[in-house]
PDB file of C-alpha atoms in Angstrom:
ATOM      1  CA  UNK A   1     -55.337  -2.372-107.572  1.00  0.00           C
ATOM      2  CA  UNK A   2     -54.644   0.596-105.320  1.00  0.00           C
ATOM      3  CA  UNK A   3     -57.351   2.855-106.649  1.00  0.00           C
ATOM      4  CA  UNK A   4     -59.644   5.095-104.698  1.00  0.00           C
ATOM      5  CA  UNK A   5     -62.270   6.850-106.794  1.00  0.00           C
ATOM      6  CA  UNK A   6     -64.112  10.050-105.966  1.00  0.00           C
ATOM      7  CA  UNK A   7     -67.098  11.755-107.568  1.00  0.00           C
ATOM      8  CA  UNK A   8     -67.698  14.390-108.650  1.00  0.00           C
ATOM      9  CA  UNK A   9     -64.345  15.837-109.704  1.00  0.00           C
ATOM     10  CA  UNK A  10     -65.643  19.377-109.434  1.00  0.00           C
ATOM     11  CA  UNK A  11     -68.620  20.793-107.538  1.00  0.00           C
ATOM     12  CA  UNK A  12     -69.951  24.322-107.321  1.00  0.00           C
ATOM     13  CA  UNK A  13     -72.684  24.917-104.781  1.00  0.00           C
ATOM     14  CA  UNK A  14     -74.472  27.793-103.152  1.00  0.00           C
ATOM     15  CA  UNK A  15     -74.566  28.309 -99.433  1.00  0.00           C
ATOM     16  CA  UNK A  16     -78.131  26.992 -99.193  1.00  0.00           C
ATOM     17  CA  UNK A  17     -77.585  23.864-101.279  1.00  0.00           C
ATOM     18  CA  UNK A  18     -77.319  20.269-100.118  1.00  0.00           C
ATOM     19  CA  UNK A  19     -74.840  18.082-101.964  1.00  0.00           C
ATOM     20  CA  UNK A  20     -72.851  14.895-101.381  1.00  0.00           C
ATOM     21  CA  UNK A  21     -69.341  13.750-102.187  1.00  0.00           C
ATOM     22  CA  UNK A  22     -68.750  10.081-102.848  1.00  0.00           C
ATOM     23  CA  UNK A  23     -65.721   7.861-102.408  1.00  0.00           C
ATOM     24  CA  UNK A  24     -65.220   4.202-103.268  1.00  0.00           C
ATOM     25  CA  UNK A  25     -62.434   1.671-102.822  1.00  0.00           C
ATOM     26  CA  UNK A  26     -62.248  -2.023-103.680  1.00  0.00           C
ATOM     27  CA  UNK A  27     -59.014  -2.933-101.942  1.00  0.00           C
ATOM     28  CA  UNK A  28     -60.728  -4.555 -98.974  1.00  0.00           C
ATOM     29  CA  UNK A  29     -59.535  -1.753 -96.722  1.00  0.00           C
ATOM     30  CA  UNK A  30     -61.361  -1.378 -93.426  1.00  0.00           C
ATOM     31  CA  UNK A  31     -60.458   2.239 -92.692  1.00  0.00           C
ATOM     32  CA  UNK A  32     -61.528   5.261 -94.713  1.00  0.00           C
ATOM     33  CA  UNK A  33     -60.773   8.933 -94.260  1.00  0.00           C
ATOM     34  CA  UNK A  34     -61.938  12.385 -95.326  1.00  0.00           C
ATOM     35  CA  UNK A  35     -59.401  15.181 -95.615  1.00  0.00           C
ATOM     36  CA  UNK A  36     -59.738  18.849 -96.525  1.00  0.00           C
ATOM     37  CA  UNK A  37     -56.896  20.518 -98.394  1.00  0.00           C
ATOM     38  CA  UNK A  38     -56.565  24.235 -98.997  1.00  0.00           C
ATOM     39  CA  UNK A  39     -54.218  25.564-101.657  1.00  0.00           C
ATOM     40  CA  UNK A  40     -50.513  25.283-100.844  1.00  0.00           C
ATOM     41  CA  UNK A  41     -51.300  23.438 -97.578  1.00  0.00           C
ATOM     42  CA  UNK A  42     -51.085  19.815 -96.435  1.00  0.00           C
ATOM     43  CA  UNK A  43     -54.276  17.764 -96.068  1.00  0.00           C
ATOM     44  CA  UNK A  44     -56.174  18.240 -92.806  1.00  0.00           C
ATOM     45  CA  UNK A  45     -57.900  15.205 -91.355  1.00  0.00           C
ATOM     46  CA  UNK A  46     -61.652  15.545 -90.930  1.00  0.00           C
ATOM     47  CA  UNK A  47     -63.069  12.086 -90.215  1.00  0.00           C
ATOM     48  CA  UNK A  48     -61.920   8.485 -89.823  1.00  0.00           C
ATOM     49  CA  UNK A  49     -64.126   5.454 -90.249  1.00  0.00           C
ATOM     50  CA  UNK A  50     -62.958   2.091 -89.015  1.00  0.00           C
ATOM     51  CA  UNK A  51     -65.012  -1.000 -89.814  1.00  0.00           C
ATOM     52  CA  UNK A  52     -67.843   1.286 -90.967  1.00  0.00           C
ATOM     53  CA  UNK A  53     -67.998   3.122 -87.660  1.00  0.00           C
ATOM     54  CA  UNK A  54     -66.961   6.715 -87.110  1.00  0.00           C
ATOM     55  CA  UNK A  55     -63.862   6.602 -84.925  1.00  0.00           C
ATOM     56  CA  UNK A  56     -62.426  10.100 -85.267  1.00  0.00           C
ATOM     57  CA  UNK A  57     -64.138  13.449 -85.829  1.00  0.00           C
ATOM     58  CA  UNK A  58     -61.606  16.244 -85.768  1.00  0.00           C
ATOM     59  CA  UNK A  59     -64.106  18.795 -84.426  1.00  0.00           C
ATOM     60  CA  UNK A  60     -65.574  19.317 -87.871  1.00  0.00           C
ATOM     61  CA  UNK A  61     -68.617  21.651 -88.100  1.00  0.00           C
ATOM     62  CA  UNK A  62     -71.948  19.878 -88.337  1.00  0.00           C
ATOM     63  CA  UNK A  63     -72.546  21.250 -91.835  1.00  0.00           C
ATOM     64  CA  UNK A  64     -70.268  18.349 -92.886  1.00  0.00           C
ATOM     65  CA  UNK A  65     -71.903  14.975 -92.254  1.00  0.00           C
ATOM     66  CA  UNK A  66     -70.042  11.756 -93.079  1.00  0.00           C
ATOM     67  CA  UNK A  67     -71.642   8.438 -93.820  1.00  0.00           C
ATOM     68  CA  UNK A  68     -70.212   4.972 -94.439  1.00  0.00           C
ATOM     69  CA  UNK A  69     -72.936   2.779 -96.016  1.00  0.00           C
ATOM     70  CA  UNK A  70     -70.590  -0.212 -96.347  1.00  0.00           C
ATOM     71  CA  UNK A  71     -66.927  -1.076 -96.199  1.00  0.00           C
ATOM     72  CA  UNK A  72     -66.292   0.127 -99.763  1.00  0.00           C
ATOM     73  CA  UNK A  73     -68.197   3.409 -99.766  1.00  0.00           C
ATOM     74  CA  UNK A  74     -67.781   6.695 -97.963  1.00  0.00           C
ATOM     75  CA  UNK A  75     -69.959   9.758 -98.407  1.00  0.00           C
ATOM     76  CA  UNK A  76     -69.658  13.314 -97.206  1.00  0.00           C
ATOM     77  CA  UNK A  77     -72.945  15.198 -97.052  1.00  0.00           C
ATOM     78  CA  UNK A  78     -72.723  18.964 -97.330  1.00  0.00           C
ATOM     79  CA  UNK A  79     -75.305  21.490 -96.184  1.00  0.00           C
ATOM     80  CA  UNK A  80     -75.263  25.246 -95.619  1.00  0.00           C
ATOM     81  CA  UNK A  81     -71.575  25.571 -96.382  1.00  0.00           C
ATOM     82  CA  UNK A  82     -69.600  28.776 -96.195  1.00  0.00           C
ATOM     83  CA  UNK A  83     -67.264  30.215 -98.859  1.00  0.00           C
ATOM     84  CA  UNK A  84     -64.297  29.352 -96.645  1.00  0.00           C
ATOM     85  CA  UNK A  85     -65.232  25.685 -97.046  1.00  0.00           C
ATOM     86  CA  UNK A  86     -64.064  25.870-100.655  1.00  0.00           C
ATOM     87  CA  UNK A  87     -61.182  23.405-100.943  1.00  0.00           C
ATOM     88  CA  UNK A  88     -60.038  20.082-102.365  1.00  0.00           C
ATOM     89  CA  UNK A  89     -61.708  17.236-100.478  1.00  0.00           C
ATOM     90  CA  UNK A  90     -59.683  14.053-100.449  1.00  0.00           C
ATOM     91  CA  UNK A  91     -60.783  10.571 -99.553  1.00  0.00           C
ATOM     92  CA  UNK A  92     -58.280   7.939 -98.485  1.00  0.00           C
ATOM     93  CA  UNK A  93     -58.320   4.336 -97.328  1.00  0.00           C
ATOM     94  CA  UNK A  94     -55.960   2.010 -95.512  1.00  0.00           C
ATOM     95  CA  UNK A  95     -55.821  -1.623 -94.515  1.00  0.00           C
ATOM     96  CA  UNK A  96     -56.794  -0.735 -90.968  1.00  0.00           C
ATOM     97  CA  UNK A  97     -56.923   2.501 -89.044  1.00  0.00           C
ATOM     98  CA  UNK A  98     -53.631   3.335 -87.400  1.00  0.00           C
ATOM     99  CA  UNK A  99     -50.057   3.097 -88.656  1.00  0.00           C
ATOM    100  CA  UNK A 100     -50.734   1.925 -92.188  1.00  0.00           C
ATOM    101  CA  UNK A 101     -50.090   3.639 -95.469  1.00  0.00           C
ATOM    102  CA  UNK A 102     -53.076   5.467 -96.829  1.00  0.00           C
ATOM    103  CA  UNK A 103     -54.132   5.514-100.464  1.00  0.00           C
ATOM    104  CA  UNK A 104     -55.735   8.699-101.686  1.00  0.00           C
ATOM    105  CA  UNK A 105     -58.339   9.427-104.307  1.00  0.00           C
ATOM    106  CA  UNK A 106     -57.999  12.255-106.841  1.00  0.00           C
ATOM    107  CA  UNK A 107     -60.196  14.574-104.808  1.00  0.00           C
ATOM    108  CA  UNK A 108     -63.277  16.717-105.362  1.00  0.00           C
ATOM    109  CA  UNK A 109     -62.645  20.399-105.984  1.00  0.00           C
ATOM    110  CA  UNK A 110     -65.445  22.186-104.111  1.00  0.00           C
ATOM    111  CA  UNK A 111     -66.347  25.825-104.654  1.00  0.00           C
ATOM    112  CA  UNK A 112     -68.957  27.435-102.418  1.00  0.00           C
ATOM    113  CA  UNK A 113     -70.507  30.590-103.844  1.00  0.00           C
TER     114      UNK A 113
ATOM    115  CA  UNK B   1     -47.819  13.658 -80.196  1.00  0.00           C
ATOM    116  CA  UNK B   2     -45.706  13.854 -83.303  1.00  0.00           C
ATOM    117  CA  UNK B   3     -44.730  16.559 -85.750  1.00  0.00           C
ATOM    118  CA  UNK B   4     -43.005  16.879 -89.114  1.00  0.00           C
ATOM    119  CA  UNK B   5     -40.815  19.695 -90.355  1.00  0.00           C
ATOM    120  CA  UNK B   6     -40.073  20.258 -94.004  1.00  0.00           C
ATOM    121  CA  UNK B   7     -37.648  23.132 -93.922  1.00  0.00           C
ATOM    122  CA  UNK B   8     -37.822  24.040 -97.597  1.00  0.00           C
ATOM    123  CA  UNK B   9     -41.123  25.300 -98.952  1.00  0.00           C
ATOM    124  CA  UNK B  10     -39.749  25.385-102.481  1.00  0.00           C
ATOM    125  CA  UNK B  11     -36.739  23.754-104.153  1.00  0.00           C
ATOM    126  CA  UNK B  12     -35.827  24.905-107.674  1.00  0.00           C
ATOM    127  CA  UNK B  13     -33.502  22.635-109.619  1.00  0.00           C
ATOM    128  CA  UNK B  14     -32.398  22.100-113.196  1.00  0.00           C
ATOM    129  CA  UNK B  15     -33.292  18.976-115.101  1.00  0.00           C
ATOM    130  CA  UNK B  16     -30.833  16.074-114.619  1.00  0.00           C
ATOM    131  CA  UNK B  17     -29.431  17.636-111.436  1.00  0.00           C
ATOM    132  CA  UNK B  18     -29.586  15.794-108.096  1.00  0.00           C
ATOM    133  CA  UNK B  19     -32.051  16.895-105.435  1.00  0.00           C
ATOM    134  CA  UNK B  20     -32.645  16.374-101.740  1.00  0.00           C
ATOM    135  CA  UNK B  21     -35.890  17.286 -99.997  1.00  0.00           C
ATOM    136  CA  UNK B  22     -35.460  17.466 -96.249  1.00  0.00           C
ATOM    137  CA  UNK B  23     -37.797  16.036 -93.647  1.00  0.00           C
ATOM    138  CA  UNK B  24     -37.321  15.949 -89.881  1.00  0.00           C
ATOM    139  CA  UNK B  25     -39.794  14.527 -87.420  1.00  0.00           C
ATOM    140  CA  UNK B  26     -40.434  14.614 -83.716  1.00  0.00           C
ATOM    141  CA  UNK B  27     -42.052  11.801 -81.788  1.00  0.00           C
ATOM    142  CA  UNK B  28     -41.834  10.256 -78.344  1.00  0.00           C
ATOM    143  CA  UNK B  29     -42.482   6.766 -79.743  1.00  0.00           C
ATOM    144  CA  UNK B  30     -41.291   4.742 -82.713  1.00  0.00           C
ATOM    145  CA  UNK B  31     -42.641   5.879 -86.036  1.00  0.00           C
ATOM    146  CA  UNK B  32     -43.538   4.931 -89.556  1.00  0.00           C
ATOM    147  CA  UNK B  33     -42.527   7.439 -92.228  1.00  0.00           C
ATOM    148  CA  UNK B  34     -43.938   8.230 -95.628  1.00  0.00           C
ATOM    149  CA  UNK B  35     -43.352  10.448 -98.615  1.00  0.00           C
ATOM    150  CA  UNK B  36     -46.336  11.427-100.741  1.00  0.00           C
ATOM    151  CA  UNK B  37     -46.275  13.317-104.053  1.00  0.00           C
ATOM    152  CA  UNK B  38     -49.057  15.527-105.333  1.00  0.00           C
ATOM    153  CA  UNK B  39     -49.058  16.594-108.978  1.00  0.00           C
ATOM    154  CA  UNK B  40     -51.082  19.712-109.886  1.00  0.00           C
ATOM    155  CA  UNK B  41     -54.844  19.222-109.524  1.00  0.00           C
ATOM    156  CA  UNK B  42     -54.460  15.632-108.363  1.00  0.00           C
ATOM    157  CA  UNK B  43     -54.659  13.645-105.157  1.00  0.00           C
ATOM    158  CA  UNK B  44     -51.713  12.382-103.143  1.00  0.00           C
ATOM    159  CA  UNK B  45     -49.739   9.375-104.331  1.00  0.00           C
ATOM    160  CA  UNK B  46     -47.661   7.268-101.965  1.00  0.00           C
ATOM    161  CA  UNK B  47     -44.071   7.556-103.139  1.00  0.00           C
ATOM    162  CA  UNK B  48     -42.301   5.428-100.553  1.00  0.00           C
ATOM    163  CA  UNK B  49     -42.535   4.307 -96.967  1.00  0.00           C
ATOM    164  CA  UNK B  50     -40.404   3.200 -94.058  1.00  0.00           C
ATOM    165  CA  UNK B  51     -42.073   0.746 -91.710  1.00  0.00           C
ATOM    166  CA  UNK B  52     -39.167  -1.377 -90.480  1.00  0.00           C
ATOM    167  CA  UNK B  53     -36.086  -3.192 -91.727  1.00  0.00           C
ATOM    168  CA  UNK B  54     -33.633  -1.532 -94.105  1.00  0.00           C
ATOM    169  CA  UNK B  55     -33.313   2.158 -93.418  1.00  0.00           C
ATOM    170  CA  UNK B  56     -32.886   2.905 -97.118  1.00  0.00           C
ATOM    171  CA  UNK B  57     -36.105   2.672 -99.099  1.00  0.00           C
ATOM    172  CA  UNK B  58     -36.547   3.173-102.811  1.00  0.00           C
ATOM    173  CA  UNK B  59     -39.396   3.977-105.166  1.00  0.00           C
ATOM    174  CA  UNK B  60     -39.886   2.644-108.669  1.00  0.00           C
ATOM    175  CA  UNK B  61     -39.219   6.043-110.260  1.00  0.00           C
ATOM    176  CA  UNK B  62     -35.729   6.628-108.879  1.00  0.00           C
ATOM    177  CA  UNK B  63     -36.434   8.346-105.566  1.00  0.00           C
ATOM    178  CA  UNK B  64     -34.953   7.050-102.343  1.00  0.00           C
ATOM    179  CA  UNK B  65     -35.158   8.048 -98.707  1.00  0.00           C
ATOM    180  CA  UNK B  66     -33.095   7.073 -95.704  1.00  0.00           C
ATOM    181  CA  UNK B  67     -34.438   6.775 -92.187  1.00  0.00           C
ATOM    182  CA  UNK B  68     -31.958   8.205 -89.711  1.00  0.00           C
ATOM    183  CA  UNK B  69     -33.170   7.592 -86.172  1.00  0.00           C
ATOM    184  CA  UNK B  70     -30.377   9.509 -84.438  1.00  0.00           C
ATOM    185  CA  UNK B  71     -31.044  12.599 -86.531  1.00  0.00           C
ATOM    186  CA  UNK B  72     -34.810  11.994 -86.669  1.00  0.00           C
ATOM    187  CA  UNK B  73     -34.735  12.554 -90.406  1.00  0.00           C
ATOM    188  CA  UNK B  74     -36.192  10.972 -93.523  1.00  0.00           C
ATOM    189  CA  UNK B  75     -34.744  12.974 -96.403  1.00  0.00           C
ATOM    190  CA  UNK B  76     -35.855  12.263 -99.967  1.00  0.00           C
ATOM    191  CA  UNK B  77     -33.242  12.128-102.724  1.00  0.00           C
ATOM    192  CA  UNK B  78     -33.053  11.617-106.446  1.00  0.00           C
ATOM    193  CA  UNK B  79     -29.750  11.573-108.351  1.00  0.00           C
ATOM    194  CA  UNK B  80     -31.179  13.035-111.564  1.00  0.00           C
ATOM    195  CA  UNK B  81     -34.561  14.773-111.776  1.00  0.00           C
ATOM    196  CA  UNK B  82     -36.895  15.136-114.734  1.00  0.00           C
ATOM    197  CA  UNK B  83     -39.300  17.900-115.678  1.00  0.00           C
ATOM    198  CA  UNK B  84     -42.098  15.484-114.832  1.00  0.00           C
ATOM    199  CA  UNK B  85     -40.936  15.362-111.191  1.00  0.00           C
ATOM    200  CA  UNK B  86     -42.275  18.882-110.705  1.00  0.00           C
ATOM    201  CA  UNK B  87     -44.810  18.473-107.910  1.00  0.00           C
ATOM    202  CA  UNK B  88     -45.540  19.063-104.221  1.00  0.00           C
ATOM    203  CA  UNK B  89     -43.894  16.533-101.919  1.00  0.00           C
ATOM    204  CA  UNK B  90     -45.270  15.808 -98.449  1.00  0.00           C
ATOM    205  CA  UNK B  91     -43.453  13.964 -95.698  1.00  0.00           C
ATOM    206  CA  UNK B  92     -45.736  12.261 -93.181  1.00  0.00           C
ATOM    207  CA  UNK B  93     -45.291  10.378 -89.914  1.00  0.00           C
ATOM    208  CA  UNK B  94     -47.405   7.951 -87.961  1.00  0.00           C
ATOM    209  CA  UNK B  95     -46.624   6.363 -84.625  1.00  0.00           C
ATOM    210  CA  UNK B  96     -46.216   2.610 -85.064  1.00  0.00           C
ATOM    211  CA  UNK B  97     -48.737   1.610 -82.480  1.00  0.00           C
ATOM    212  CA  UNK B  98     -52.165   2.409 -81.288  1.00  0.00           C
ATOM    213  CA  UNK B  99     -54.778   4.537 -82.895  1.00  0.00           C
ATOM    214  CA  UNK B 100     -52.417   6.714 -84.851  1.00  0.00           C
ATOM    215  CA  UNK B 101     -53.162   8.958 -87.807  1.00  0.00           C
ATOM    216  CA  UNK B 102     -50.882  10.586 -90.344  1.00  0.00           C
ATOM    217  CA  UNK B 103     -49.236  13.885 -89.482  1.00  0.00           C
ATOM    218  CA  UNK B 104     -48.108  15.769 -92.575  1.00  0.00           C
ATOM    219  CA  UNK B 105     -45.358  18.282 -93.050  1.00  0.00           C
ATOM    220  CA  UNK B 106     -46.182  21.546 -94.791  1.00  0.00           C
ATOM    221  CA  UNK B 107     -44.865  20.263 -98.106  1.00  0.00           C
ATOM    222  CA  UNK B 108     -42.004  21.120-100.444  1.00  0.00           C
ATOM    223  CA  UNK B 109     -42.648  22.273-103.968  1.00  0.00           C
ATOM    224  CA  UNK B 110     -40.041  20.789-106.314  1.00  0.00           C
ATOM    225  CA  UNK B 111     -39.669  22.951-109.415  1.00  0.00           C
ATOM    226  CA  UNK B 112     -37.639  21.350-112.206  1.00  0.00           C
ATOM    227  CA  UNK B 113     -36.666  23.579-115.097  1.00  0.00           C
ATOM    228  CA  UNK B 114     -34.904  22.754-118.381  1.00  0.00           C
TER     229      UNK B 114
END
């Protein structure tokens, strides 16, 4: 089973809202990732968690707050977003952090109004 | 640091024709290489990977890629494409040691028409 699930599939939120994106994997992977993807662009890495600890933050604004409650779950808390934050948010996981293939979820399409 | 260049942003091709999507990389250390495919409104799917061993790697749906160290390339090929192969294809590289993350190319849109 190489499935990564993400909820919700679509999310529309206002700039004053607080919402969360969820990601789950049951492959026993110990690294999980958040990416942001704008239309016609490759994914941009936002955060990396390794063994439930934040290991990489690619200078992401504080209005994005990641959380890893356990080795299977990854959340991304959103607050006071801007319209330019509208994008496809992808979660991925891999066996370990580093040079391992990553498995991606289907993404959450976020629209900020 | 590493980088990936996908020279073609879009490749139009007729159904049942062969196709090659080009990928070149730059790295000062040894690398792992990947091709991902993204169908419209979906996430990325791992298509194939080169980690070590045989330089020719194949996927279950007829794609293959060859790692060429001297030319720093990892081109993706398929001898006969289908309409359903229409998608965005991303080449990605990771150094094979340390705390490495994936570096993606800008992607190539494969457009297969009847």
